[in-house]
XYZ file of C-alpha atoms in Angstrom:
526
model
C -0.007 -0.045 0.183
C 2.201 2.666 -1.330
C 1.511 6.452 -1.424
C 1.398 6.235 -5.100
C -1.426 3.563 -5.299
C -3.220 5.418 -2.347
C -2.963 8.770 -4.400
C -4.204 6.773 -7.445
C -7.275 5.421 -5.795
C -8.001 8.726 -4.007
C -8.185 10.384 -7.591
C -10.508 7.764 -9.037
C -13.156 7.287 -6.134
C -13.583 10.792 -5.392
C -14.644 9.785 -1.783
C -11.622 9.452 0.154
C -11.927 11.667 3.416
C -11.933 8.437 5.462
C -9.084 6.781 3.466
C -7.112 10.078 3.888
C -7.580 10.653 7.394
C -6.884 6.720 8.019
C -3.149 7.604 6.948
C -2.622 10.189 9.669
C -2.717 8.822 13.122
C -2.245 11.100 16.094
C 0.006 10.783 17.697
C 2.068 8.581 15.285
C 5.344 6.914 16.235
C 8.345 8.546 14.896
C 9.078 8.328 11.343
C 11.268 9.568 8.514
C 7.979 10.560 6.671
C 6.534 13.954 7.914
C 2.971 15.104 7.307
C 2.608 18.711 6.530
C -0.784 20.360 6.820
C -2.435 23.883 6.068
C -0.200 24.968 3.471
C -0.754 28.173 1.313
C -2.439 27.703 -2.068
C 0.218 29.023 -4.138
C 3.074 26.948 -2.284
C 5.730 25.616 -4.299
C 7.783 22.350 -3.736
C 11.003 24.485 -2.637
C 9.308 26.175 0.057
C 8.044 22.800 1.405
C 11.587 21.173 0.963
C 13.104 24.349 2.721
C 11.351 23.246 6.054
C 13.345 20.214 6.331
C 16.652 21.386 5.022
C 18.215 22.637 8.386
C 17.791 19.333 10.179
C 19.054 17.085 7.487
C 18.775 15.756 3.687
C 15.532 15.785 2.280
C 15.190 12.494 0.212
C 11.550 12.468 -1.005
C 8.563 14.661 -1.499
C 4.875 14.177 -2.386
C 2.841 17.155 -2.794
C -1.150 17.160 -2.146
C -1.949 20.769 -3.583
C -5.476 20.003 -3.571
C -5.502 19.487 -0.089
C -3.135 22.114 0.880
C -0.853 19.274 2.289
C 2.478 17.568 1.662
C 4.666 14.615 2.795
C 8.210 15.015 3.421
C 10.746 12.326 3.666
C 13.988 13.013 5.576
C 17.291 10.848 5.155
C 17.206 9.492 9.015
C 14.536 9.111 11.547
C 16.600 11.254 13.749
C 16.481 14.132 11.559
C 12.859 14.121 11.104
C 12.426 13.661 15.015
C 14.653 16.863 15.519
C 12.366 18.712 12.954
C 8.965 17.407 14.408
C 10.293 18.561 17.971
C 11.331 21.945 16.906
C 8.406 22.778 15.085
C 6.388 21.592 17.846
C 7.551 24.717 19.782
C 8.077 27.095 17.022
C 5.225 27.140 14.535
C 6.757 27.471 11.081
C 5.494 30.141 8.859
C 5.203 30.212 5.098
C 4.104 33.590 3.289
C 2.581 34.839 6.678
C 0.592 31.330 7.013
C 1.188 29.011 10.069
C 1.636 25.536 9.175
C 1.290 22.552 10.888
C 3.265 18.942 10.832
C 3.346 15.535 12.647
C 4.674 12.136 11.856
C 3.077 9.891 9.046
C 2.439 6.389 9.846
C 4.398 5.692 6.396
C 8.094 4.724 6.975
C 8.843 5.995 3.407
C 7.518 7.514 0.471
C 7.059 5.713 -2.944
C 6.166 8.288 -5.709
C 5.314 7.553 -9.367
C 5.998 9.229 -12.719
C 3.178 11.949 -12.589
C 3.844 15.489 -13.708
C 3.445 16.596 -9.955
C 6.118 14.220 -8.814
C 8.341 14.842 -11.711
C 8.378 18.494 -10.518
C 8.947 17.465 -6.948
C 12.125 15.305 -8.034
C 13.384 18.133 -9.989
C 13.064 20.473 -6.915
C 14.842 17.912 -4.726
C 17.606 17.896 -7.244
C 17.947 21.586 -7.387
C 18.038 21.751 -3.753
C 20.859 19.001 -3.650
C 22.842 20.911 -5.950
C 22.670 24.091 -3.698
C 23.874 22.203 -0.980
C 26.716 20.606 -2.776
C 27.803 24.022 -4.355
C 27.081 22.914 -7.698
C 24.441 25.531 -8.499
C 25.573 29.154 -8.624
C 23.891 31.508 -6.046
C 21.205 33.529 -7.366
C 20.148 31.229 -10.398
C 16.324 30.199 -10.728
C 15.532 26.775 -11.426
C 12.186 25.093 -12.889
C 11.004 24.204 -9.335
C 11.094 27.843 -8.279
C 13.889 27.731 -6.013
C 15.872 31.002 -6.082
C 19.457 31.151 -4.557
C 20.003 34.072 -2.654
C 21.664 33.412 0.742
C 19.388 32.192 3.532
C 21.302 34.619 5.770
C 20.527 38.251 6.069
C 22.695 40.986 7.620
C 20.646 43.634 9.388
C 21.924 46.980 10.246
C 19.644 49.145 12.666
C 20.225 52.742 12.326
C 19.026 55.656 14.111
C 19.134 53.274 17.216
C 17.177 55.358 19.817
C 15.422 52.737 21.602
C 16.318 49.088 22.697
C 16.634 46.474 19.857
C 17.324 42.997 21.117
C 17.607 39.562 19.650
C 14.106 38.602 20.840
C 12.765 41.968 19.007
C 14.314 40.903 15.889
C 13.093 37.291 15.934
C 9.346 38.759 16.526
C 9.710 40.759 13.465
C 11.522 38.406 11.268
C 9.484 35.466 12.053
C 6.224 37.117 10.383
C 7.890 35.745 7.052
C 9.206 32.302 8.064
C 10.978 30.303 10.430
C 13.924 31.998 11.693
C 16.633 29.314 12.812
C 19.477 31.222 14.152
C 20.355 34.877 15.145
C 23.570 36.471 16.034
C 23.710 40.089 17.321
C 26.751 42.394 17.777
C 28.057 45.920 17.671
C 30.566 47.058 14.982
C 31.743 50.591 14.300
C 29.340 51.621 16.914
C 26.429 50.316 14.886
C 24.045 47.494 16.225
C 23.931 44.603 13.860
C 22.611 41.092 13.372
C 22.851 37.997 11.157
C 19.490 36.130 10.741
C 19.301 32.440 9.187
C 15.912 31.589 7.571
C 14.994 28.051 6.589
C 15.859 29.019 2.914
C 16.788 31.774 0.639
C 13.320 32.298 -0.591
C 11.950 33.414 2.734
C 15.167 35.542 3.452
C 14.308 37.551 0.152
C 10.742 37.783 1.105
C 11.891 39.341 4.444
C 14.408 41.552 2.806
C 11.914 43.247 0.287
C 9.261 43.756 2.874
C 11.380 45.202 5.777
C 14.486 46.900 4.417
C 14.024 50.642 5.029
C 11.130 49.928 7.474
C 11.330 51.417 11.187
C 10.848 49.286 14.105
C 9.774 52.090 16.263
C 8.204 55.289 14.990
C 10.960 57.366 13.324
C 13.799 55.588 14.260
C 15.423 52.177 14.614
C 15.587 51.674 10.682
C 16.368 48.394 9.252
C 18.922 48.073 6.740
C 19.149 44.629 5.220
C 21.316 42.928 2.754
C 22.164 39.310 1.908
C 25.243 38.017 3.884
C 28.040 35.945 2.138
C 27.684 33.045 4.576
C 24.951 30.527 3.719
C 24.901 29.234 7.474
C 25.746 30.358 10.919
C 27.501 28.490 13.418
C 26.153 29.279 17.054
C 27.739 27.854 19.967
C 25.594 29.561 22.890
C 22.057 30.220 23.450
C 22.048 33.760 25.489
C 20.922 37.311 24.654
C 23.296 37.717 21.944
C 23.037 34.489 20.048
C 20.486 31.878 19.405
C 20.196 28.551 17.514
C 16.436 27.912 17.725
C 17.205 24.365 16.601
C 19.473 23.533 19.400
C 17.743 24.376 22.872
C 20.404 21.948 24.418
C 23.274 24.616 23.676
C 24.810 26.061 27.005
C 24.716 29.960 27.553
C 28.406 30.294 27.704
C 30.448 30.966 30.891
C 32.723 33.492 29.134
C 33.066 35.548 25.865
C 33.957 32.983 23.198
C 34.686 34.094 19.428
C 32.343 32.655 17.088
C 34.365 29.818 15.438
C 32.821 29.843 11.776
C 35.771 30.955 9.799
C 34.075 32.954 7.398
C 32.238 35.030 10.118
C 35.407 35.538 11.845
C 37.147 36.612 8.599
C 34.274 39.017 7.583
C 34.020 40.961 11.215
C 37.216 40.205 12.689
C 35.316 40.611 15.754
C 36.345 38.258 18.630
C 34.065 37.900 21.777
C 30.884 39.301 20.295
C 28.732 36.426 21.733
C 28.666 37.403 25.471
C 27.379 35.411 28.523
C 23.732 35.373 29.176
C 22.339 37.263 31.896
C 19.424 34.731 32.094
C 19.984 31.846 34.509
C 19.937 28.305 33.371
C 21.257 26.927 29.988
C 17.842 26.559 28.567
C 16.243 29.904 30.217
C 15.556 31.955 27.164
C 14.329 35.251 28.099
C 10.617 35.795 27.438
C 9.645 36.953 23.905
C 9.022 40.516 23.849
C 5.629 41.750 23.077
C 6.507 43.977 20.397
C 3.066 44.665 19.529
C 2.702 46.433 22.675
C 5.502 48.722 22.225
C 6.540 49.148 18.603
C 5.425 51.006 15.749
C 6.423 48.717 12.723
C 3.920 48.745 9.915
C 4.430 46.931 6.728
C 2.277 47.911 3.898
C 0.455 45.042 2.119
C 1.517 42.383 4.810
C -1.390 41.518 6.959
C -0.818 40.355 10.288
C 2.409 42.586 11.111
C 2.653 44.988 13.913
C 0.052 47.523 14.523
C 1.402 51.035 14.613
C 1.352 52.598 18.041
C 2.172 56.322 18.493
C 4.365 55.997 21.487
C 5.919 59.357 21.823
C 9.468 60.073 21.684
C 11.575 58.406 24.232
C 8.914 57.219 26.440
C 9.014 54.142 24.167
C 12.619 53.791 25.274
C 11.617 53.888 28.898
C 8.774 51.477 28.398
C 10.908 49.203 26.185
C 13.885 48.874 28.589
C 11.478 48.278 31.512
C 9.699 45.352 29.734
C 12.980 43.824 28.678
C 15.067 44.404 32.069
C 18.043 45.855 30.630
C 19.028 48.880 28.423
C 19.936 48.728 24.750
C 23.752 48.739 25.822
C 24.907 47.347 29.219
C 26.494 49.564 31.582
C 29.934 49.696 29.905
C 28.387 51.902 27.315
C 27.057 54.795 29.366
C 30.189 56.798 28.675
C 30.827 58.814 25.530
C 34.048 60.097 24.086
C 33.303 63.628 22.507
C 35.877 64.948 20.621
C 36.721 68.020 17.936
C 35.629 70.474 20.734
C 36.648 74.116 20.555
C 38.737 74.407 23.586
C 38.583 78.155 23.962
C 35.005 78.240 24.827
C 33.835 74.702 25.605
C 33.534 73.815 29.173
C 32.119 71.032 31.389
C 29.002 72.915 31.939
C 28.519 73.855 28.249
C 28.763 70.042 27.503
C 26.372 69.046 30.339
C 23.805 71.722 29.283
C 23.551 70.360 25.545
C 24.037 66.558 26.166
C 21.206 66.823 29.257
C 18.845 67.535 26.425
C 18.908 63.693 25.842
C 19.647 62.161 29.287
C 20.900 62.937 32.805
C 24.692 63.810 32.878
C 26.370 62.287 35.621
C 30.135 63.288 35.213
C 32.188 65.174 32.544
C 35.986 65.157 32.337
C 37.881 67.394 29.551
C 41.311 65.703 29.127
C 44.115 67.492 30.550
C 46.693 67.364 27.825
C 44.138 67.307 25.017
C 41.366 69.787 25.788
C 39.745 69.124 22.492
C 38.619 65.628 23.861
C 36.213 65.157 26.807
C 34.435 61.873 28.409
C 30.820 62.172 29.416
C 28.897 59.696 31.509
C 25.301 59.364 31.175
C 22.840 57.598 33.432
C 22.444 54.734 31.349
C 23.350 53.212 27.985
C 19.964 54.320 26.306
C 20.433 57.982 27.023
C 24.312 57.747 25.746
C 22.872 56.211 22.531
C 20.440 58.805 22.448
C 22.785 61.708 22.807
C 25.279 60.216 20.362
C 22.767 59.601 17.715
C 21.516 63.141 17.986
C 24.541 65.276 18.507
C 27.426 63.547 16.322
C 28.234 65.846 13.434
C 26.410 68.756 15.043
C 28.443 71.868 15.070
C 29.494 73.402 18.304
C 31.225 76.775 18.665
C 32.340 76.377 14.725
C 33.517 72.603 14.999
C 31.551 69.536 14.038
C 31.396 67.296 17.326
C 32.571 63.703 16.953
C 31.172 61.499 19.369
C 31.649 57.689 19.905
C 31.233 55.240 22.766
C 34.133 54.954 25.136
C 35.905 52.049 26.268
C 35.711 53.290 29.820
C 32.939 52.190 32.121
C 32.942 55.265 34.143
C 34.520 58.838 34.421
C 36.765 58.714 37.515
C 36.995 61.632 39.708
C 40.665 62.915 40.575
C 42.124 61.195 43.468
C 42.466 63.195 46.888
C 45.252 65.516 46.520
C 45.479 65.511 42.697
C 44.467 68.696 41.194
C 43.016 68.503 37.726
C 42.324 72.191 37.212
C 38.736 71.882 37.553
C 38.088 69.730 34.216
C 36.457 66.941 35.960
C 32.941 67.657 37.214
C 30.357 65.663 39.001
C 26.568 66.253 38.338
C 25.079 63.062 39.386
C 23.179 65.249 42.387
C 22.181 68.040 40.089
C 18.643 69.410 40.561
C 18.416 70.087 37.065
C 18.224 66.506 35.611
C 15.260 66.388 33.153
C 14.953 62.525 33.271
C 15.337 61.456 37.120
C 11.388 60.791 37.337
C 10.453 57.607 35.740
C 7.839 58.049 32.995
C 8.711 61.951 33.041
C 6.851 63.901 30.197
C 10.521 64.924 29.088
C 10.859 61.770 27.382
C 8.051 62.663 24.835
C 9.981 65.802 24.054
C 13.389 64.717 22.655
C 14.198 65.656 19.083
C 17.155 66.316 17.131
C 18.791 69.726 17.120
C 16.725 72.192 15.093
C 16.823 75.931 14.571
C 13.313 76.085 16.564
C 13.489 75.987 20.039
C 10.731 75.187 22.674
C 10.683 77.428 25.929
C 8.678 76.684 28.872
C 8.315 77.871 32.435
C 7.809 81.448 31.331
C 6.411 83.950 34.057
C 3.192 85.925 33.332
C 5.124 89.416 33.290
C 7.863 88.350 30.633
C 6.580 89.311 27.093
C 7.699 88.516 23.658
C 10.120 91.491 23.395
C 11.759 90.350 26.560
C 12.732 86.746 25.336
C 13.648 88.079 21.534
C 16.031 90.598 23.307
C 17.493 87.967 25.636
C 18.001 85.316 22.913
C 19.792 88.273 20.777
C 22.029 89.153 23.511
C 24.838 86.846 22.465
C 24.750 88.125 18.896
C 22.488 85.564 17.634
C 19.785 86.243 14.812
C 16.167 85.681 16.140
C 13.977 84.971 12.984
C 10.845 84.231 14.588
C 8.746 83.939 17.911
C 5.463 82.490 18.724
C 3.598 82.165 22.350
C 1.441 79.012 22.576
C -2.026 80.469 22.256
C -3.647 78.399 25.171
C -0.646 78.774 27.640
C 1.622 81.708 27.732
C 4.007 79.745 29.828
C 5.296 78.225 26.605
C 6.640 79.550 23.570
C 8.630 78.905 20.209
C 11.571 80.818 19.130
C 13.416 80.288 15.800
C 17.083 81.172 15.662
C 19.010 81.927 12.505
C 20.723 78.299 12.365
C 20.684 74.972 13.990
C 24.314 76.147 15.468
C 22.912 79.313 16.923
C 20.181 77.183 18.511
C 22.448 74.922 20.151
C 24.442 77.812 21.404
C 21.436 79.512 22.495
C 20.083 76.640 24.687
C 23.322 76.081 26.354
C 23.506 79.675 27.367
C 19.967 80.131 28.234
C 18.533 76.906 29.597
C 17.886 77.307 33.380
C 18.081 81.226 32.957
C 16.536 83.096 35.753
C 13.634 84.897 34.398
C 12.692 86.211 37.867
C 9.602 85.284 40.112
C 11.338 82.077 40.859
C 11.147 81.324 37.169
C 13.894 79.363 35.473
C 13.723 79.177 31.756
C 13.555 75.493 30.413
C 14.952 75.026 26.719
C 14.715 72.218 24.517
C 14.647 71.463 20.550
C 11.354 71.762 18.918
C 10.019 69.524 16.312
C 7.666 72.269 15.175
C 8.610 75.110 12.911
C 7.014 78.766 13.225
């Protein structure tokens, strides 16, 4: 009683539901043959084959397109068992359709020479050719199998809010089964390598996600095909994950990735770090990105609803949910270079950087006063400040900002005078973000020529403020009080550089009546 004779009977009698159901007993004993159900209508052979590729060689295929089902035969029972175990915990997705699988009670497939089976055999041969390297990547064969790498390289630009391995897995899993993920930081950019089951799925994800924002207005995905065709993951932790191998340890140190091609491509030893999560199998809980992200993919149903979480409130919410900042504490310190030493001071740097986070300490270098170290209260704030201010002009010079290798800014030892170049602001009453959930989180914007003024006392009028901001030689182009609340106003300076210098000079300026002016950058124009 082979599948070919069963298939012939099924076609001839037209009433085969009982026969068909009889083929699948649930649960079935382990078998090399796996029954796949609820496939999309336009599925092709290559996509079904790709489900089995990560687990071993696929030796045969029987497509039942009329039933949206298929039978997949693996080369060993062990490979089939690994596949079924994996997909029992991670639902496979093809073309945004969840599909289901279980063992068949057949121990092997015997197929005939029908056109459908000829096509299936051609697809199998094509896959084998790709696996053995006899087919050039990028070629297209009659089965519909394309040859781009199943591994995507992802760079996250404008990284204002936390993006973790679990966030990426949730996003990319909407397009197919993600097998492995490796995350790392290179050239101050958060990057990742993701391996799908096949190149088709990777191509689909790339087309849909390249250029999209994870959160509203930031965390932009830049996606390309990797030169690698497979990732070798040794540890399951917060930096790397092999979803097909839940037995992998978390790692006790910071090992290098062994895959020689990866090491050659990135030359970045130690990018997989030890996991903060206890236990070798204790994956962190999946991040409920639907609740915190603003990713909307046109034309792709079932992707994430866009929620207008304003400004850095999303950063605070996301970091709270995830339990750790975008970077660990070792990335709270920034190195700021190309300063103008004639006019730059610890206080001016603090006033500027404090727009994006709470500054704890500032140290201007004794022997090279063009450079300074600035310690923020956490890594997310350091990343915000670096992303917004790198390249902006301050006193005629473009700032150069990178993350420092230092974990803290050390105060000078007792008895060692550093000419007042190191300042501690940890107890400053001017910190904008010391209150959890502060509304200041929703008013973080890039430097612009328009400044937002608040805490204006009733007796201060438009001319007073225009004269104040012109007193340092800057051009005031426009001014506007808020209609409903004259405690706030917008003032437009002649340039972004003039606005930056005005913010430094007049933030916390005493306007009388116990009112100190609050100045920040505005997203609005007058």
